[in-house]
PDB file of C-alpha atoms and ligand atoms in Angstrom:
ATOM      1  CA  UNK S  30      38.030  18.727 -72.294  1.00  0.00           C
ATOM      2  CA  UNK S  31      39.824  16.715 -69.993  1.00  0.00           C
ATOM      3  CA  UNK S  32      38.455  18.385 -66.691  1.00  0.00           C
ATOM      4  CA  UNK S  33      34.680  18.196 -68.390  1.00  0.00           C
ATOM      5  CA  UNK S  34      35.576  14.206 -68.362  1.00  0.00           C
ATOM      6  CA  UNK S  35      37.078  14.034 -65.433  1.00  0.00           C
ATOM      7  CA  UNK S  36      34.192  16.174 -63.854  1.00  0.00           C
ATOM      8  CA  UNK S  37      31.570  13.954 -65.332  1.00  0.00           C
ATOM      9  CA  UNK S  38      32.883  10.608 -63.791  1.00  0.00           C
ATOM     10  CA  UNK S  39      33.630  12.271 -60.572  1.00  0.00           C
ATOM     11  CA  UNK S  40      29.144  13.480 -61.108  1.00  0.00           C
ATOM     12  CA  UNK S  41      28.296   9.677 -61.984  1.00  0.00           C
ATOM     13  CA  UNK S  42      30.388   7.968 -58.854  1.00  0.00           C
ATOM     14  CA  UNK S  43      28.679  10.538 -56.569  1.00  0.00           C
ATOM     15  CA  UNK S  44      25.233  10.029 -58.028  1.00  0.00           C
ATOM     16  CA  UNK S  45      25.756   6.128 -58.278  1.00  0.00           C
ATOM     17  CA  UNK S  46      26.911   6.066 -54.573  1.00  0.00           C
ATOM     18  CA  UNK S  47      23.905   8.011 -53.990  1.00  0.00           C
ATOM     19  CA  UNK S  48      21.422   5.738 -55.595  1.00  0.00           C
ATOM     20  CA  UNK S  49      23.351   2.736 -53.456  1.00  0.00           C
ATOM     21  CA  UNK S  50      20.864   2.324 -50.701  1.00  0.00           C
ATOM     22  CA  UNK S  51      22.771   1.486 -47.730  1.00  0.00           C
ATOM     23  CA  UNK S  52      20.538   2.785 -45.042  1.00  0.00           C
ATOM     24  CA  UNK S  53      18.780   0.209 -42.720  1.00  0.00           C
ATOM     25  CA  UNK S  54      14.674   0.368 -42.605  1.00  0.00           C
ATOM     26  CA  UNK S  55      13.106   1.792 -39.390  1.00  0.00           C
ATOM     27  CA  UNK S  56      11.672  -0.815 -37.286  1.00  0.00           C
ATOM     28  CA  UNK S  57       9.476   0.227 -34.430  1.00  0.00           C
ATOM     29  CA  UNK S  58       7.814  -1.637 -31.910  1.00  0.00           C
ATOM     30  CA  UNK S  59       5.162  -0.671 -30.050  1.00  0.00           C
ATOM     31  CA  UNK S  60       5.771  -2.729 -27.168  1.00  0.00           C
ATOM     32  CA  UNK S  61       8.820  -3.956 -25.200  1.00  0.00           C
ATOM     33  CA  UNK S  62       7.224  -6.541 -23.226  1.00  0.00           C
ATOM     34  CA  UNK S  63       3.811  -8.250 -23.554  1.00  0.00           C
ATOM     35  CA  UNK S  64       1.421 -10.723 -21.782  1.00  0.00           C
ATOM     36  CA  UNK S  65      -0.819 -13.397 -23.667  1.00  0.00           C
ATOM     37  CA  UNK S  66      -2.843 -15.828 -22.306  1.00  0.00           C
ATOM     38  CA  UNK S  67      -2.154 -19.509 -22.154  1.00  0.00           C
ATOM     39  CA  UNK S  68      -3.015 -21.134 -25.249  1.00  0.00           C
ATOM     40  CA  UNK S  69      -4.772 -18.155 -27.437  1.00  0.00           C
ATOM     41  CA  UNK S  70      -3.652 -17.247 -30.494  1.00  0.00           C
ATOM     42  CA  UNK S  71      -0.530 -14.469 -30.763  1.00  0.00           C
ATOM     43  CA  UNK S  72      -1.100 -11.598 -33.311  1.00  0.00           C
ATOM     44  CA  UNK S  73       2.370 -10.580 -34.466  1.00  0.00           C
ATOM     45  CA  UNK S  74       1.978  -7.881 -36.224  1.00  0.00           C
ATOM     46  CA  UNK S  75      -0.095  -5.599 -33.801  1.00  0.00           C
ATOM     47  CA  UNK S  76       3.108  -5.078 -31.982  1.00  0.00           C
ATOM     48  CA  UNK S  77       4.714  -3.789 -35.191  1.00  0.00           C
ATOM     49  CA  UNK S  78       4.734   0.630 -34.599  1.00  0.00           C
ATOM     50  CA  UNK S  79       6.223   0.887 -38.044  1.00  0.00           C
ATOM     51  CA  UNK S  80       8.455  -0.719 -40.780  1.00  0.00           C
ATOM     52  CA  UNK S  81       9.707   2.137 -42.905  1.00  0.00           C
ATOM     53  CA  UNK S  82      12.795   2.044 -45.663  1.00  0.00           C
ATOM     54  CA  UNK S  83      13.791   5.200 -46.833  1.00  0.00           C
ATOM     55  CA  UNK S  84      14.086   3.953 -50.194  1.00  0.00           C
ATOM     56  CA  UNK S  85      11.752   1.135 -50.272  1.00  0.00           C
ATOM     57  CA  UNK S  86       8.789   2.741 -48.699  1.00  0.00           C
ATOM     58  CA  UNK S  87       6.535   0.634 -46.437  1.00  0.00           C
ATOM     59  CA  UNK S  88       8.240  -2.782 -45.871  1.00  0.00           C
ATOM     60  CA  UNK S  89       5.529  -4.291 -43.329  1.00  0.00           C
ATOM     61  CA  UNK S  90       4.876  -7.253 -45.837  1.00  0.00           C
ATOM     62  CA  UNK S  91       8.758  -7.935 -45.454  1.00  0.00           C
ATOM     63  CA  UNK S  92       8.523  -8.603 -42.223  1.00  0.00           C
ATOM     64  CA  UNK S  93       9.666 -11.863 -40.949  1.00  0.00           C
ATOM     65  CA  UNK S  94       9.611 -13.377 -37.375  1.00  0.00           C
ATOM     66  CA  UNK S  95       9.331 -16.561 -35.306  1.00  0.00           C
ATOM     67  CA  UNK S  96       6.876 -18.203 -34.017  1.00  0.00           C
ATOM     68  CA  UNK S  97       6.178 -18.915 -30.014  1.00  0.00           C
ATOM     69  CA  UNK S  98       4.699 -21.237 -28.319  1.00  0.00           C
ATOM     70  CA  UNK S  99       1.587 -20.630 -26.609  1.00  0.00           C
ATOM     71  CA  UNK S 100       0.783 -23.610 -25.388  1.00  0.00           C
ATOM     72  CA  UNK S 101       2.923 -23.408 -22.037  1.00  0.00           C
ATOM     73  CA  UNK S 102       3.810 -20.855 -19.558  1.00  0.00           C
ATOM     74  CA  UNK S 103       6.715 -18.935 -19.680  1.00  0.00           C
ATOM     75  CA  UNK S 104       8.468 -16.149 -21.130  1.00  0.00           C
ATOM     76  CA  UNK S 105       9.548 -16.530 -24.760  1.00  0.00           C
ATOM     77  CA  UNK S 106      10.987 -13.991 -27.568  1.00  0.00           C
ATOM     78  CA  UNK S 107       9.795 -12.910 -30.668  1.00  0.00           C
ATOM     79  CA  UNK S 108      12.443 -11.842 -32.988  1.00  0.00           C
ATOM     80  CA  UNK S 109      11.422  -9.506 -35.798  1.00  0.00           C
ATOM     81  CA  UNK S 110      13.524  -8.928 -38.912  1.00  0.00           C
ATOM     82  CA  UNK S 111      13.029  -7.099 -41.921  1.00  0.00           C
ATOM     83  CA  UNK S 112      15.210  -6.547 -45.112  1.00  0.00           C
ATOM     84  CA  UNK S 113      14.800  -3.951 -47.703  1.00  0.00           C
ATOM     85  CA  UNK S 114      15.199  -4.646 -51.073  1.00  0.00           C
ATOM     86  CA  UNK S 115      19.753  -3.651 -50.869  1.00  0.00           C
ATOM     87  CA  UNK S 116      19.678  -6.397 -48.703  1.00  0.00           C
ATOM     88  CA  UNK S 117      20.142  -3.962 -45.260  1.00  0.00           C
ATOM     89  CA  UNK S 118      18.095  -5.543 -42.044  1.00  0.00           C
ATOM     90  CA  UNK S 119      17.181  -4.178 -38.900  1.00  0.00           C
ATOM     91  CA  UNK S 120      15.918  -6.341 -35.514  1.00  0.00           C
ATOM     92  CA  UNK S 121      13.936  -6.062 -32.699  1.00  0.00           C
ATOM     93  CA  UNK S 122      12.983  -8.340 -30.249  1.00  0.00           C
ATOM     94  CA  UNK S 123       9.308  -8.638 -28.237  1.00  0.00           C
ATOM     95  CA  UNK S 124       9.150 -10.499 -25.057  1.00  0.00           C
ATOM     96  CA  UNK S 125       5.932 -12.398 -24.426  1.00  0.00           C
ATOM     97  CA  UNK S 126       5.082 -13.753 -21.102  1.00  0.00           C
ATOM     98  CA  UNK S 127       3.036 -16.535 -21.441  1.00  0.00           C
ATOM     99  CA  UNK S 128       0.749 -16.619 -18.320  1.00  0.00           C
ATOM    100  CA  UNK S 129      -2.435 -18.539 -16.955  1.00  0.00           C
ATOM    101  CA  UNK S 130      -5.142 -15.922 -15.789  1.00  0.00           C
ATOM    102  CA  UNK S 131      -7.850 -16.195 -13.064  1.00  0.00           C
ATOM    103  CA  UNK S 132      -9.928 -13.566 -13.914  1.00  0.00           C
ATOM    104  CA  UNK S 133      -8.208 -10.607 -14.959  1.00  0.00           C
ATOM    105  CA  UNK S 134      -5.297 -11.653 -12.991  1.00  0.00           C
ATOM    106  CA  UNK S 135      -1.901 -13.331 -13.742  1.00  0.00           C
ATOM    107  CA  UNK S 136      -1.787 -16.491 -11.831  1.00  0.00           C
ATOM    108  CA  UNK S 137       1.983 -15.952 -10.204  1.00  0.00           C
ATOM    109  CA  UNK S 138       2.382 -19.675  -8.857  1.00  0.00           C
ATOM    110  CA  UNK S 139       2.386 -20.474 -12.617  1.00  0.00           C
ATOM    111  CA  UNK S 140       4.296 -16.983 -13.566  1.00  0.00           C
ATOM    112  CA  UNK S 141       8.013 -17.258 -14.680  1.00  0.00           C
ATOM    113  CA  UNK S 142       9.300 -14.186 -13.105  1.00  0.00           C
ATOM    114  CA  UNK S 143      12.338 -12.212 -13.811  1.00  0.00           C
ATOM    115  CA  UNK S 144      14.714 -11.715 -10.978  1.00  0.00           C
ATOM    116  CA  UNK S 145      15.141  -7.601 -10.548  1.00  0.00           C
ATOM    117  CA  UNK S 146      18.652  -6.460 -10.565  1.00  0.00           C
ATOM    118  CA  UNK S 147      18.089  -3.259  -8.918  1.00  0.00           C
ATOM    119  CA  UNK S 148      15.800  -3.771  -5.789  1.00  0.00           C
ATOM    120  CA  UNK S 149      17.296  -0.769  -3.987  1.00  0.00           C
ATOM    121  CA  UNK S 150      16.447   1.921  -6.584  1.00  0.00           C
ATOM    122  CA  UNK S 151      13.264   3.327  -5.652  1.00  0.00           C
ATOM    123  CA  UNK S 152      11.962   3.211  -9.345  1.00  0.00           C
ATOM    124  CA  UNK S 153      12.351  -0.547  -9.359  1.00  0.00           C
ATOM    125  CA  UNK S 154       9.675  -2.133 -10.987  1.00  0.00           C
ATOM    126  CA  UNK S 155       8.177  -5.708  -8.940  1.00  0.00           C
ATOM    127  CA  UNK S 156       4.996  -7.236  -9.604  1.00  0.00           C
ATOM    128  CA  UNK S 157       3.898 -10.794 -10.473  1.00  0.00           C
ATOM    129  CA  UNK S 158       6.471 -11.333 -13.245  1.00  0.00           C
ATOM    130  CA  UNK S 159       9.810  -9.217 -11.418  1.00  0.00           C
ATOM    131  CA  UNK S 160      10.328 -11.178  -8.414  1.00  0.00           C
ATOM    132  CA  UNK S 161      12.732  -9.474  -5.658  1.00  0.00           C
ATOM    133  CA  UNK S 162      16.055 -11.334  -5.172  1.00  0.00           C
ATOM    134  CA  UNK S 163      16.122 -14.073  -2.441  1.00  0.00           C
ATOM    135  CA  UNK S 164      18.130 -12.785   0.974  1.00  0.00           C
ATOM    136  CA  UNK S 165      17.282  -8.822  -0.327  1.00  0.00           C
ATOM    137  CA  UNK S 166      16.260  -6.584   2.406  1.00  0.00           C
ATOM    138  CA  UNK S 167      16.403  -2.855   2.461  1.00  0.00           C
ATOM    139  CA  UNK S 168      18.929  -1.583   5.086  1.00  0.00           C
ATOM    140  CA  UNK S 169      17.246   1.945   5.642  1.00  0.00           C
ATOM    141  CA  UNK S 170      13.568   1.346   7.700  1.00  0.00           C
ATOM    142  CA  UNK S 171      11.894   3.328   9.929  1.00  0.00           C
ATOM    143  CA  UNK S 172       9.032   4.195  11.526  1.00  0.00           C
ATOM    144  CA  UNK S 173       5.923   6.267   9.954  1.00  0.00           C
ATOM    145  CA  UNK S 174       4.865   9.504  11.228  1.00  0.00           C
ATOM    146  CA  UNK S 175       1.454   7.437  13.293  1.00  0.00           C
ATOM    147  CA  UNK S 176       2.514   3.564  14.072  1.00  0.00           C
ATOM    148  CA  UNK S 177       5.041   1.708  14.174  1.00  0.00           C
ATOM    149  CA  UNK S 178       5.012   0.704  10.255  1.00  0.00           C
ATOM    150  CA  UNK S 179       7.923   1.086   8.486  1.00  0.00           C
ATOM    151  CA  UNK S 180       9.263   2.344   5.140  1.00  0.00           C
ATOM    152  CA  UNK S 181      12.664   3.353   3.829  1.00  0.00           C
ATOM    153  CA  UNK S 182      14.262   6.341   4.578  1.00  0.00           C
ATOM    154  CA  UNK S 183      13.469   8.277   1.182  1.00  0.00           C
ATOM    155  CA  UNK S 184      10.013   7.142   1.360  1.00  0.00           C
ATOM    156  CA  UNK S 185       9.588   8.168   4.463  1.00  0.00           C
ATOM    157  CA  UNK S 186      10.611  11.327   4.081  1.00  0.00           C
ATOM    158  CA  UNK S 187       7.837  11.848   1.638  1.00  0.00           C
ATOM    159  CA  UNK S 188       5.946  10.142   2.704  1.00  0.00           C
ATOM    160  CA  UNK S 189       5.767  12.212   6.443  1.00  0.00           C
ATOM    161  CA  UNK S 190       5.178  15.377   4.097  1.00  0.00           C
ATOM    162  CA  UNK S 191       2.346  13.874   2.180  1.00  0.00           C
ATOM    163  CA  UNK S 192       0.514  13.175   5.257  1.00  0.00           C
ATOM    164  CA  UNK S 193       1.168  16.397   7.073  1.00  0.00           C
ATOM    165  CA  UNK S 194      -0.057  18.070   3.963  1.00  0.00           C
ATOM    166  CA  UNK S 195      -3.728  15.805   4.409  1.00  0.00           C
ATOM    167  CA  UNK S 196      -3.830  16.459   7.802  1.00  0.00           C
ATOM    168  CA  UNK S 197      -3.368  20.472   6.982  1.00  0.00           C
ATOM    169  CA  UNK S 198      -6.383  20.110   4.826  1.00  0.00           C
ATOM    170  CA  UNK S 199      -8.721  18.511   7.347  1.00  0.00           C
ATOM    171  CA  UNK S 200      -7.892  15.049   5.827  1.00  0.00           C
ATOM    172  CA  UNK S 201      -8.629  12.057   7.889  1.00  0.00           C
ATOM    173  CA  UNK S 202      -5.220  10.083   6.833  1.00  0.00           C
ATOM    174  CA  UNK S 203      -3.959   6.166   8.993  1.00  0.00           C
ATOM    175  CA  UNK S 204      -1.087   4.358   7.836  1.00  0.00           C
ATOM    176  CA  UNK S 205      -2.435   0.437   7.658  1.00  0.00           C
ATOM    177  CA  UNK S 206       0.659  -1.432   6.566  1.00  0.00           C
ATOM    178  CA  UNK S 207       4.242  -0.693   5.166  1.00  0.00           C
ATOM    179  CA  UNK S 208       6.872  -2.465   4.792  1.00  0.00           C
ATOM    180  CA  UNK S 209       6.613  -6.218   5.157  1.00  0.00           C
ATOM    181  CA  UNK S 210       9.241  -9.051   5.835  1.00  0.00           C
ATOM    182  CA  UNK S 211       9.792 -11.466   3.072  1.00  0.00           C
ATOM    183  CA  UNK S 212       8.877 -14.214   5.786  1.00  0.00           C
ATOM    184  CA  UNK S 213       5.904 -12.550   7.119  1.00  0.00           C
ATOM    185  CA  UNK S 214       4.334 -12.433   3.313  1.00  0.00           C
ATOM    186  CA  UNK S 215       5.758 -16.318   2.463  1.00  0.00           C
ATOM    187  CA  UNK S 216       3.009 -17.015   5.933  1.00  0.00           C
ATOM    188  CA  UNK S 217       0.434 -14.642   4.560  1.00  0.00           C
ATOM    189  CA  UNK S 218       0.768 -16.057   1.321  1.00  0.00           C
ATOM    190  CA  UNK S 219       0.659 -19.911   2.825  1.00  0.00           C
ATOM    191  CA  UNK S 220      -2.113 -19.555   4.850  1.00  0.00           C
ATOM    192  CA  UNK S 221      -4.335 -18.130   2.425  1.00  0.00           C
ATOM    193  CA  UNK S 222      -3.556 -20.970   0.086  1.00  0.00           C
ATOM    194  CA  UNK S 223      -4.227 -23.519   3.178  1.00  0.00           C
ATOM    195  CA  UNK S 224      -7.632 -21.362   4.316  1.00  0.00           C
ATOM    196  CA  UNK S 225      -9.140 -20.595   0.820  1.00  0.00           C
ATOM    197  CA  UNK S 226      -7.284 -21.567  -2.074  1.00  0.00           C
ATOM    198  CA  UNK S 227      -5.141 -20.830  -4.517  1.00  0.00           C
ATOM    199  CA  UNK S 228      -7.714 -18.974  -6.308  1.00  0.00           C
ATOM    200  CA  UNK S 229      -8.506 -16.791  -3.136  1.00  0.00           C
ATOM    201  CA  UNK S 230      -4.929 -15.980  -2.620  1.00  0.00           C
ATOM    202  CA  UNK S 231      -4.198 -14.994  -6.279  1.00  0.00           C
ATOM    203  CA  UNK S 232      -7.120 -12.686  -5.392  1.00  0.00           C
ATOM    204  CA  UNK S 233      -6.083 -11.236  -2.446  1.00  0.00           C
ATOM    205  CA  UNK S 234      -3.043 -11.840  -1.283  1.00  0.00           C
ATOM    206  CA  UNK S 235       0.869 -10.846  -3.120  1.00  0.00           C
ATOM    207  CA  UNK S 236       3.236 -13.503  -4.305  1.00  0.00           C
ATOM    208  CA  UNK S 237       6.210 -13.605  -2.070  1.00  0.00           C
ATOM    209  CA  UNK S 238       8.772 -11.832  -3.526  1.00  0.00           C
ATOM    210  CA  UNK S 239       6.786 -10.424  -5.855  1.00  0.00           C
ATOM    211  CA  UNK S 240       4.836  -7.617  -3.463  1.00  0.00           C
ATOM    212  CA  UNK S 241       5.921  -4.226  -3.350  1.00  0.00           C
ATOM    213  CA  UNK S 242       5.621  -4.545   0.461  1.00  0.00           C
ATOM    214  CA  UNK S 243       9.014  -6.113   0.866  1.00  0.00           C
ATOM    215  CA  UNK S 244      10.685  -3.029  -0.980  1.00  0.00           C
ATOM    216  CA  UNK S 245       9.740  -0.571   1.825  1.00  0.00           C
ATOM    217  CA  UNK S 246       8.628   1.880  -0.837  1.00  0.00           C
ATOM    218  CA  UNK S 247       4.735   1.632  -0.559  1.00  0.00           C
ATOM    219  CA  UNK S 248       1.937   1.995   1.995  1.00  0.00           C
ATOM    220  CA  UNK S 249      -1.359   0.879   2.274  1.00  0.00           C
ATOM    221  CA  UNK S 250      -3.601   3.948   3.802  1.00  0.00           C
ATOM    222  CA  UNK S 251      -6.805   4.896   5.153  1.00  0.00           C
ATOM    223  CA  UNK S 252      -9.346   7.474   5.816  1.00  0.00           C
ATOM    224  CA  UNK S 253     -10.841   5.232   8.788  1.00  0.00           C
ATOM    225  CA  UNK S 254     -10.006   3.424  12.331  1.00  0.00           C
ATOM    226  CA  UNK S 255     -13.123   1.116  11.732  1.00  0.00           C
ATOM    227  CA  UNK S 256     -14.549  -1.722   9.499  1.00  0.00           C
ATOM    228  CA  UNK S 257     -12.824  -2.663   6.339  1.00  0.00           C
ATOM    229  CA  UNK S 258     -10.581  -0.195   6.072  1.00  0.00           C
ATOM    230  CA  UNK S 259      -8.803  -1.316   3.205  1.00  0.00           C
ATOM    231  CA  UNK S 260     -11.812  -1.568   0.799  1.00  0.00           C
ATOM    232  CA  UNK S 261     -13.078   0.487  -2.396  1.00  0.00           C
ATOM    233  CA  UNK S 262     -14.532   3.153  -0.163  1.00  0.00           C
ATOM    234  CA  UNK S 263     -11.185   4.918   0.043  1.00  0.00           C
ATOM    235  CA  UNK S 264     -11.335   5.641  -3.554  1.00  0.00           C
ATOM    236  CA  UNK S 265     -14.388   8.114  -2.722  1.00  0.00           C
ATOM    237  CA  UNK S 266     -13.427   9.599   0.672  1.00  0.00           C
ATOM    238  CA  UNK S 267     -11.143  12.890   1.169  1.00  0.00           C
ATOM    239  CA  UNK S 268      -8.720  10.948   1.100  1.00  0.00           C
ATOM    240  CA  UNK S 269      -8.782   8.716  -2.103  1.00  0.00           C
ATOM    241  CA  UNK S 270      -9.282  12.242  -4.291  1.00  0.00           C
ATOM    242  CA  UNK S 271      -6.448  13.730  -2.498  1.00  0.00           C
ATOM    243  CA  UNK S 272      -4.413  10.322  -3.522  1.00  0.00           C
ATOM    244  CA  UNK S 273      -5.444  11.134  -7.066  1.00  0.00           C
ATOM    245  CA  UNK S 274      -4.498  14.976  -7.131  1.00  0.00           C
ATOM    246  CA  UNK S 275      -1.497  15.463  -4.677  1.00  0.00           C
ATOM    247  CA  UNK S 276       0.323  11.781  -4.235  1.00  0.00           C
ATOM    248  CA  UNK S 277       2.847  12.670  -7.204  1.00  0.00           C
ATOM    249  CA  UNK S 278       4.120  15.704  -6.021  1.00  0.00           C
ATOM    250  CA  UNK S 279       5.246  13.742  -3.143  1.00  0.00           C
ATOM    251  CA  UNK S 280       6.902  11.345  -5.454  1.00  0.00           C
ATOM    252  CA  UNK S 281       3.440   8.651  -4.620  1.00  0.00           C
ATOM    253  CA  UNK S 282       1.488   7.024  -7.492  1.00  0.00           C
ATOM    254  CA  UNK S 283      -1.783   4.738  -6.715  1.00  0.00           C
ATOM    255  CA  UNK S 284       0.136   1.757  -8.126  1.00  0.00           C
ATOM    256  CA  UNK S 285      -3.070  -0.063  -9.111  1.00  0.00           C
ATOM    257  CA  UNK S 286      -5.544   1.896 -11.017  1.00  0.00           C
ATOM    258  CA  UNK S 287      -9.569   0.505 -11.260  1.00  0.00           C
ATOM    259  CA  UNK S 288      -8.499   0.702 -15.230  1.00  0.00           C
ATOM    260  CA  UNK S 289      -5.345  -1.467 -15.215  1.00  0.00           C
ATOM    261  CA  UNK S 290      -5.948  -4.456 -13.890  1.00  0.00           C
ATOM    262  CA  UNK S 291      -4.874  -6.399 -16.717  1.00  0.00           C
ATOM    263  CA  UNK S 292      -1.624  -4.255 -17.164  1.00  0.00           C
ATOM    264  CA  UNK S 293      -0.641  -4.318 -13.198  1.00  0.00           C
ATOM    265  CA  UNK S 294      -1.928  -7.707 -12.447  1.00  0.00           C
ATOM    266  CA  UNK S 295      -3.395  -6.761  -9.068  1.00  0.00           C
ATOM    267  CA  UNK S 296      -6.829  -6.081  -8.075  1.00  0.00           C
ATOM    268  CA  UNK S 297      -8.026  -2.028  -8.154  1.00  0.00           C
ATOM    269  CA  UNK S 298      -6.410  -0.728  -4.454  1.00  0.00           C
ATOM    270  CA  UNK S 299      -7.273   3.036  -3.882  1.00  0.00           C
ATOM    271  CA  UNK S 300      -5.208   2.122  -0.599  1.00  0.00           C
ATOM    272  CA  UNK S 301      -2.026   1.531  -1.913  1.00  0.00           C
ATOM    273  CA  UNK S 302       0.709   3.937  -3.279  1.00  0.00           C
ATOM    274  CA  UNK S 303       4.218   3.644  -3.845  1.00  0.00           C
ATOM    275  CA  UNK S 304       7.324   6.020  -4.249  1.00  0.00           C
ATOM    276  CA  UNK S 305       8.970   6.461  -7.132  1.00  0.00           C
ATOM    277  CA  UNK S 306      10.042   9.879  -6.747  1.00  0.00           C
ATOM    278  CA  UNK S 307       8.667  13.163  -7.272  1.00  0.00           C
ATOM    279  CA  UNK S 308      10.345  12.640 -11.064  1.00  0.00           C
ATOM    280  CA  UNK S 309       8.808   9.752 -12.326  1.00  0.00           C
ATOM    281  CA  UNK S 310       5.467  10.082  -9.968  1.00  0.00           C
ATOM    282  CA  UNK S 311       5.244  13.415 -11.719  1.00  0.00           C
ATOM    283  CA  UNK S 312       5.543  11.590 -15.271  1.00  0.00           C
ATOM    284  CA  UNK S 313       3.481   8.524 -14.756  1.00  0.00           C
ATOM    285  CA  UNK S 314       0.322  11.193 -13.511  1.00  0.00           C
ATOM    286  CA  UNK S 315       1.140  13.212 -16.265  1.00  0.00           C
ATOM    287  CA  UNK S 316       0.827  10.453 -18.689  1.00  0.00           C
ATOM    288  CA  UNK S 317      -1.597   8.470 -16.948  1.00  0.00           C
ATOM    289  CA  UNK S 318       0.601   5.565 -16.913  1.00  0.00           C
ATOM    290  CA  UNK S 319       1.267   2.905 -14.727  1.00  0.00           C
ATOM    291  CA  UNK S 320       4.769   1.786 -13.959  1.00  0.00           C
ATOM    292  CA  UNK S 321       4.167  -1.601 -16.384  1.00  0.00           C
ATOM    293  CA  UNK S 322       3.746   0.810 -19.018  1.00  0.00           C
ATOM    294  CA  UNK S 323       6.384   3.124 -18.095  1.00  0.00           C
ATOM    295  CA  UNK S 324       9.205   0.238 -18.462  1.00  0.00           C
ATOM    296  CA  UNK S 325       7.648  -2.126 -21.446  1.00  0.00           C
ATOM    297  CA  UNK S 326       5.381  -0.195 -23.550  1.00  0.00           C
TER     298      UNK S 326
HETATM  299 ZN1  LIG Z 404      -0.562  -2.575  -0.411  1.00  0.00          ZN
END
């Protein structure tokens, strides 16, 4: 009789611990980083993947969060929290850049950027909010297979293979511009603003510190010696298709697709690709991703 007792209270702790809910609720964003407008309206909950308690079910309505302001530039956290009903609470954070657009494109002079902490790794992410360190300069340049342009070593390397491979195939292939001094885009930059404006540089030209250029890890190429060589006509020579089917297994994506201009911040360039490695070029092609959405979402 005893070990029937004895059983019994041993069967209600276990089932009472079991009914105990001590397990946090899932909560998923769908984004890591995001970009709003100056002065619209935020939508919090669109970020929100899912908000899932084991016990509790769907706990989206116990969401709670704080509110940013949208009325200057900059970039601000959202903090989401939810409890379920034991009183157990998971967090996760949303940055939200805050940015002024002309056009379709983030204005940088306005921009707060990050400061990357890994400019030599040749997955490195810089655009017009990840701003290359002052002083940084890559230590491993040289000259491309045709000119005296230069990218770093790695690139190189692939980048000598990717051409030889177009030239194989009959492919009319000139390297236009590689790697370029952070002083020589600072003038570039300067001068356009003096010539034509701010709003014709934001258009055309990079940011210092915020261009690819200065990493040594991208090239602007094309299928031509004459006119504009640099224009949207590369996207439908030889060339331009065998960007889009071969670059990545040379480690090369076309950094800024005609479909993510709001995601890269740059103007559609069927000229320009960048190493990343035959890894990650492989992925982002695969996925049909740009490097934005690789790292936030
Ligand atoms: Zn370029």
């Amino acid at each position: 009789m005893r070990k029937i007792i004895g059983f019994i209270t041993v069967f209600l702790i276990l089932t009472g611990c079991q009914e105990k809910d001590q397990e946090a609720p899932v909560l998923l964003l769908n984004k890591s980083r995001v970009q709003i407008a100056l002065n619209t309206s935020f939508d919090y909950l669109q970020y929100v993947e899912k908000a899932y308690d084991r016990q509790d079910g769907d706990v989206t309505d116990h969401i709670s969060y704080n509110e940013i302001d949208t009325s200057s530039v900059g970039k601000k956290t959202v903090h989401y929290k939810v409890t379920d009903q034991a009183g157990n609470q998971s967090q996760k954070d949303l940055i939200v850049d805050v940015v002024e657009y002309v056009g379709d494109l983030i204005n940088p002079i306005t921009a707060q950027a990050d400061i990357v902490e890994n400019p030599d790794d040749v997955t490195v992410l810089v655009n017009k909010l990840h701003e290359i360190p002052k002083g940084w300069k890559p230590d491993d340049l040289e000259d491309v297979i045709d000119c005296h342009q230069q990218l770093r070593h790695e690139a190189n390397e692939a980048y000598t293979k990717f051409y030889q491979a177009a030239k194989a195939k009959g492919i009319a292939i000139y390297t236009i511009s590689g790697y370029r001094e952070p002083e020589t885009q600072q003038l570039y930059w300067d001068n356009s603003v003096k010539v034509f404006g701010e709003e014709h540089a934001i258009q055309y030209n990079a940011y210092p510190r915020r261009s690819e250029h200065e990493l040594g890890l991208c090239v602007d190429i094309s299928y031509t010696t004459e006119g504009d060589r640099l224009s949207e006509k590369v996207a439908d020579s030889a060339l331009g298709k065998f960007i889009e089917s071969d670059a990545y297994k040379y480690g090369f994506i076309l950094r800024y697709p005609q479909d993510k201009v709001r995601i890269t911040g740059y103007s559609y360039e069927p000229w320009h690709i960048r190493y990343v490695g035959v890894d990650l070029a492989t992925k982002l092609h695969n996925e049909n991703i740009t490097l934005e959405e690789y790292y936030e979402g």
